[in-house]
Coordinates of C-alpha atoms and ligand atoms in Angstrom, one line a residue:
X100 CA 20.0 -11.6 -23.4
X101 CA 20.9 -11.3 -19.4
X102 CA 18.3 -11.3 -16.7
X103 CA 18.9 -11.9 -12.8
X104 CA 17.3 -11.7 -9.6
X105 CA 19.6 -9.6 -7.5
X106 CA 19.0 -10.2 -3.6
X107 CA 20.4 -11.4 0.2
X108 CA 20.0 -13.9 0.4
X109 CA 18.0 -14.7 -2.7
X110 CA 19.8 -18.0 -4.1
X111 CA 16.6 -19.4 -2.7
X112 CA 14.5 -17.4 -5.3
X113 CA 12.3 -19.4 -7.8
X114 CA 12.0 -16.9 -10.2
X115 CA 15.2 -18.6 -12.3
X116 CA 13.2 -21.7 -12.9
X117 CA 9.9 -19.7 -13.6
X118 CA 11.6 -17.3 -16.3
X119 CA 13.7 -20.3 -17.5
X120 CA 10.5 -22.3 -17.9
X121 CA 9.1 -19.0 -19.8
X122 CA 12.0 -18.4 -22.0
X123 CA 12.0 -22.0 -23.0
X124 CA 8.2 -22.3 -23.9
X125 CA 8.3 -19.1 -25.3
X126 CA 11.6 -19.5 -27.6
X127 CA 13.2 -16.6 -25.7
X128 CA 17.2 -16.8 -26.2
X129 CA 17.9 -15.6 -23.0
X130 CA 19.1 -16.6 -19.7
X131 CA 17.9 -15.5 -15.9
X132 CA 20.0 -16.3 -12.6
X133 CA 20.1 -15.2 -8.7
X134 CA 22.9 -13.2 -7.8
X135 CA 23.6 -12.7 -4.1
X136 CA 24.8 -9.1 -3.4
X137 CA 26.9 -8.9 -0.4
X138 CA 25.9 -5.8 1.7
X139 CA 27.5 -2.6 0.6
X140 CA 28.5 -3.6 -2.7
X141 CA 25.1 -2.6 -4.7
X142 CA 27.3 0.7 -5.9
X143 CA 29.3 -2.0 -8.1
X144 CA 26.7 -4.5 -9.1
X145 CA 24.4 -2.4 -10.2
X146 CA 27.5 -0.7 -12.7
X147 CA 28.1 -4.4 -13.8
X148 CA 24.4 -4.9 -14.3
X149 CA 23.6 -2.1 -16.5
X150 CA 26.7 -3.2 -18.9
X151 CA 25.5 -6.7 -18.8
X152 CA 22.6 -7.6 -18.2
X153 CA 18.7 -6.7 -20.0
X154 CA 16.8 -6.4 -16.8
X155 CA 16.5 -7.6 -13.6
X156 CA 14.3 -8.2 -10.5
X157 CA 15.4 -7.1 -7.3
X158 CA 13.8 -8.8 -3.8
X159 CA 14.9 -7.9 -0.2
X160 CA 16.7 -6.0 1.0
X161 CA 17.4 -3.3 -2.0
X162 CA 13.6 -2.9 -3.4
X163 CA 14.3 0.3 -1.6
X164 CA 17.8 1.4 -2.5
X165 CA 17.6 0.5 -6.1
X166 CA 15.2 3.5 -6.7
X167 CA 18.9 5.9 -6.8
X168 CA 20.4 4.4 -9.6
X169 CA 17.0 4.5 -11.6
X170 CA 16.8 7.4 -14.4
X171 CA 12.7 6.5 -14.5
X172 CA 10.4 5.1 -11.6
X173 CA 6.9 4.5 -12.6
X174 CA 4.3 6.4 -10.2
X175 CA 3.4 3.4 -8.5
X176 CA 6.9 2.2 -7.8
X177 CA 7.4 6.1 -6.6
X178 CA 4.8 5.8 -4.0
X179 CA 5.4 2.4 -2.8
X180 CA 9.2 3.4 -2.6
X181 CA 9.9 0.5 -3.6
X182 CA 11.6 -1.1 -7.2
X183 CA 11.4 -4.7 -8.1
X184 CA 11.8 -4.8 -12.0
X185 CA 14.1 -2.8 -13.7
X186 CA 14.2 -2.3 -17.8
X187 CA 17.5 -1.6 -19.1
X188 CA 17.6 0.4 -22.3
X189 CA 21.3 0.7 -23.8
X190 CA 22.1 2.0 -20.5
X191 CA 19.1 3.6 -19.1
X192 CA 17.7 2.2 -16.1
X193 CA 14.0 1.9 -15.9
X194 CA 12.1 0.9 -12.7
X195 CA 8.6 -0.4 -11.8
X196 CA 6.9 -2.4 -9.2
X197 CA 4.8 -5.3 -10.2
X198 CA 4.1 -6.8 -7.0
X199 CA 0.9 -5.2 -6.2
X200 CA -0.2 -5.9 -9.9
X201 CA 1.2 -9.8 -9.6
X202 CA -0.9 -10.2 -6.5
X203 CA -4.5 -8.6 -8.1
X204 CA -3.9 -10.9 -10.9
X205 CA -3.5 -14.2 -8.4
X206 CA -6.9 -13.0 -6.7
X207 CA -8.3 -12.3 -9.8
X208 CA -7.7 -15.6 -11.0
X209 CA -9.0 -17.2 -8.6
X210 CA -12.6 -15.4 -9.2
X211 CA -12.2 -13.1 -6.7
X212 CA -13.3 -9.1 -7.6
X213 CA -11.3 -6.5 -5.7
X214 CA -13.9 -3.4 -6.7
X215 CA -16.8 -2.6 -4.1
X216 CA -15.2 -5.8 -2.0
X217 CA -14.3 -6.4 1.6
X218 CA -10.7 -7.1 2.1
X219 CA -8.6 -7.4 5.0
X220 CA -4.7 -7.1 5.0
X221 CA -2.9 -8.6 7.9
X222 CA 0.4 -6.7 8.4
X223 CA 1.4 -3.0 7.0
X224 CA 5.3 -3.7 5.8
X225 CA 6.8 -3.6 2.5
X226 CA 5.1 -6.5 0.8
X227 CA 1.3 -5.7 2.1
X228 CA 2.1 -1.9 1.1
X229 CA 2.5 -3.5 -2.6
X230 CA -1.1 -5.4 -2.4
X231 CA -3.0 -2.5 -0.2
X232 CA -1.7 -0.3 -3.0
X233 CA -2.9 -2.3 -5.6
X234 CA -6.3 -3.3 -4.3
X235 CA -6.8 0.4 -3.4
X236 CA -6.4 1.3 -7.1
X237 CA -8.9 -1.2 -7.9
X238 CA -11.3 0.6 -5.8
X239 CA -11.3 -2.3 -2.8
X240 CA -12.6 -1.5 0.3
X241 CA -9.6 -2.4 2.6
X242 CA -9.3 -2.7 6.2
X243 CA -5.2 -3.0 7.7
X244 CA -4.6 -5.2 10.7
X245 CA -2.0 -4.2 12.5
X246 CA -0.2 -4.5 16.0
X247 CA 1.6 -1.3 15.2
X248 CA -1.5 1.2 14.6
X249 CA 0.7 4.2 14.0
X250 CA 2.2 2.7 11.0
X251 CA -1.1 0.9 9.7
X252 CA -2.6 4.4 10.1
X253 CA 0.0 6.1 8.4
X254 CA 0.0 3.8 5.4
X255 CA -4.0 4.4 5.5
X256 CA -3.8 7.8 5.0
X257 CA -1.3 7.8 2.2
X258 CA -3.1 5.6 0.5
X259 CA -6.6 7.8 1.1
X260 CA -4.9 10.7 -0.2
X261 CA -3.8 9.3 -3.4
X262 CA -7.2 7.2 -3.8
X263 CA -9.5 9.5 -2.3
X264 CA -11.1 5.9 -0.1
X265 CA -11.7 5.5 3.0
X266 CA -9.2 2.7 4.2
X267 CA -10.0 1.2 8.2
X268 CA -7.2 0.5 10.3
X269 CA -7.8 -1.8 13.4
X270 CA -5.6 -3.8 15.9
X271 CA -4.2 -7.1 15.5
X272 CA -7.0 -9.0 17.4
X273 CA -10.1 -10.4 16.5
X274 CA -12.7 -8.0 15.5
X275 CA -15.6 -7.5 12.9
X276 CA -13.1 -7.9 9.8
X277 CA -12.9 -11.0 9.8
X278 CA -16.5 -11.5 9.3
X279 CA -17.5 -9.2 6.5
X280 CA -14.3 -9.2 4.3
X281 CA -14.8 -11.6 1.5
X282 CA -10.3 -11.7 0.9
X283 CA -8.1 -11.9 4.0
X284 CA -4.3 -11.8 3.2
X285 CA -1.6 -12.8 5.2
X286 CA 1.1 -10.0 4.6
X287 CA 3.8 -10.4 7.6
X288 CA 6.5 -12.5 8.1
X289 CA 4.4 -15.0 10.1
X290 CA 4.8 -18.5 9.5
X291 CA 8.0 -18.5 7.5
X292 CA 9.8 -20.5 10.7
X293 CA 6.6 -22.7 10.4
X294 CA 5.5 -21.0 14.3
X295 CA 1.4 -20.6 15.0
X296 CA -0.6 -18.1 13.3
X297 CA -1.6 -15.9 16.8
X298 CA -4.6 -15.2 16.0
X299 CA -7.5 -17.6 16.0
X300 CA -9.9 -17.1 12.9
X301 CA -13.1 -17.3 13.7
X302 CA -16.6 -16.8 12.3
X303 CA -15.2 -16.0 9.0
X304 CA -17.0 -17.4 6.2
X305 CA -16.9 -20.3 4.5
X306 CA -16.3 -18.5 0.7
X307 CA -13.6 -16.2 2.1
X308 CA -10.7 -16.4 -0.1
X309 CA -7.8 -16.5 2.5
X310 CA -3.9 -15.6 0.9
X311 CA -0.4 -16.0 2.5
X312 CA 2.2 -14.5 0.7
X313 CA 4.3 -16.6 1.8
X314 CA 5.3 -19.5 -0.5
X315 CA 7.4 -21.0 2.2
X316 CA 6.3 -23.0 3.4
X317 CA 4.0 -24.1 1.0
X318 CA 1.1 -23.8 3.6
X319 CA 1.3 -22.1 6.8
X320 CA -0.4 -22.1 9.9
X321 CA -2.7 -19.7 8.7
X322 CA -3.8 -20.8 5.3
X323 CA -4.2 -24.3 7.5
X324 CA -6.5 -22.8 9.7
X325 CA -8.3 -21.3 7.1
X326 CA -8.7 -24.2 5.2
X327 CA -9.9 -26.3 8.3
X328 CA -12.9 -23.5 8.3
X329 CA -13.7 -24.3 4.7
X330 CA -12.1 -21.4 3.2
X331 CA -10.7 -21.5 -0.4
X332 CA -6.6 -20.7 -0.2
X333 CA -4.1 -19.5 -2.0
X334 CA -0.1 -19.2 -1.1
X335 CA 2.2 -16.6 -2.3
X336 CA 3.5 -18.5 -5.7
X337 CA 0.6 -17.3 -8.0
X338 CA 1.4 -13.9 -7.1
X339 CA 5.4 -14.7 -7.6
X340 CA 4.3 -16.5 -10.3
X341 CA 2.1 -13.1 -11.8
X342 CA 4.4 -10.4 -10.4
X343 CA 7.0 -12.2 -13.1
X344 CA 4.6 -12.2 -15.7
X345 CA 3.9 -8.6 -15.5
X346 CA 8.3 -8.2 -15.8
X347 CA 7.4 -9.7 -18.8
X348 CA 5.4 -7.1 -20.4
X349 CA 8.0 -4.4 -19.4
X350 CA 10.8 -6.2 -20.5
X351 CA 9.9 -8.0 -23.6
X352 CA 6.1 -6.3 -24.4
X353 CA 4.1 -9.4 -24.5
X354 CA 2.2 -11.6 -22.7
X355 CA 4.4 -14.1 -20.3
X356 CA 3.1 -17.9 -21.2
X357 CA 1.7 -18.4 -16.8
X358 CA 0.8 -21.9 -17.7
X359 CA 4.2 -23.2 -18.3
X360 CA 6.1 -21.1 -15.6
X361 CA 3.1 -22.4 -13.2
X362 CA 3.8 -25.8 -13.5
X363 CA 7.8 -25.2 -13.4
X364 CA 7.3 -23.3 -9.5
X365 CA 5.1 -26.5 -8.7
X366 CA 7.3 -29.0 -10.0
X367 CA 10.3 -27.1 -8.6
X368 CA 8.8 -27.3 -4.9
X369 CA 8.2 -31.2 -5.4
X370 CA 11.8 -31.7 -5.9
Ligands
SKM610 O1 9.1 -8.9 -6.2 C1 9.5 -10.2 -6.3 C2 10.8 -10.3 -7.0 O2 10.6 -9.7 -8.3 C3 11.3 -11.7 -7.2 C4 11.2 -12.5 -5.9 C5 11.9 -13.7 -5.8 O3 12.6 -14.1 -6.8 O4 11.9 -14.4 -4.8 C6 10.4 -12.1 -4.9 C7 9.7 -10.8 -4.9 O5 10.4 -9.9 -4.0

């Protein structure tokens, strides 16, 4: 069996060593690789794909486009626009998204309860839709911060429709959030060129469970600052590290072994 990452660029993408790691401990006979797909020529990998290849994972830039050449999208892919794990059945092309999922898991793991909880969600693009999705569905009670209110308000009101929850929207500046939410999450770009977090955290508290989801670096700026205030933090490899064990369940109906693919992203990083 064939599985693949399909990105640009994406031969930077740990999830060959993780699924490797998983095949391996599992006794799996399969294999799983990046494969960088120049722009304009999705049309043709994604023929060559479904002829070759079990399932695959998709990151930026075609979460978005794949979603045409799917013949099912689960719900929550449909809303979230967005496809990063597609099942391929003898031709038929299945599609979910398991990136909201992956990161509820992470949290989840690390004791925190999304239902009836404070949360606060720094950014409103693709990969914080996934999580405020996500959390939403658990019944979190989310607040976006944003520079660009429009779109934060926007993204709140699609998510109130299809929840029925209130969700706050308020600008990228200090404010009341960051005192009562009990899980703040790092969803932009920020701090993947290593540059200051802008925004100085104060006053939160000291059991705030403070997520990047960015994995590179390892620690940012903000997950420093957090730490320095004595918060617990977590970067975004345990929800890489979940999203791919939830493509497991799609593509193989059982439980991915998250110990073993774990300790392959750490020891990966180390190298
Ligand atoms: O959604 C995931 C995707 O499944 C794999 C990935 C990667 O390999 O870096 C990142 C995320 O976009």
């Amino acid at each position: 069996m064939r599985y693949a990452v399909i990105g640009n660029p994406v031969k930077h993408s740990l999830s060959p060593v993780m699924h490797m790691a998983g095949f391996l401990a599992s006794g799996i006979d399969a294999s799983y690789e990046a494969i960088t797909v120049p722009s304009g020529e999705l049309d043709a990998y994604v023929q060559m794909l479904s002829e070759q290849y079990h399932g695959w994972n998709i990151t930026y830039p075609y979460k978005e486009d794949m979603i045409k050449y799917l013949d099912d999208v689960s719900e929550e892919a449909q809303a979230l626009g967005a496809v990063n794990t597609v099942k391929n059945e003898r031709g038929k092309l299945y599609g979910y998204n398991t990136d909201g999922a992956g990161f509820v898991a992470a949290v989840q793991n690390a004791g925190f309860v999304p239902a009836g909880n404070r949360v606060a969600v720094i950014g409103a693009g693709g990969a914080a839709r996934a999580v405020i999705y996500a959390l939403a569905k658990e019944e979190a009670e989310i607040t976006i911060v944003n520079r660009n209110q429009q779109k934060a308000g926007e993204l709140a009101r699609q998510i109130e429709n299809k929840f029925g929850r209130p969700v706050n929207c308020v600008p990228f500046d200090k404010g009341e959030w960051m005192l009562s939410s009990g899980l703040i999450i790092q969803g932009t770009p920020i701090g993947m060129q290593d540059e200051p977090f802008p925004l100085v955290l104060e006053g939160i508290k000291e059991k705030v469970l403070a997520v990047d989801l960015i994995y590179k670096p390892l620690q940012t700026n903000f997950l420093k600052q957090a730490q320095n205030l004595g918060c617990r933090i977590m970067n975004g490899l345990e929800m890489l590290l979940y999203q791919g064990a939830y493509a497991w369940d799609i593509w193989f109906g059982r439980k991915a072994p998250v110990e073993n693919m774990r300790k392959a992203l750490y020891s990966a990083l180390e190298k």
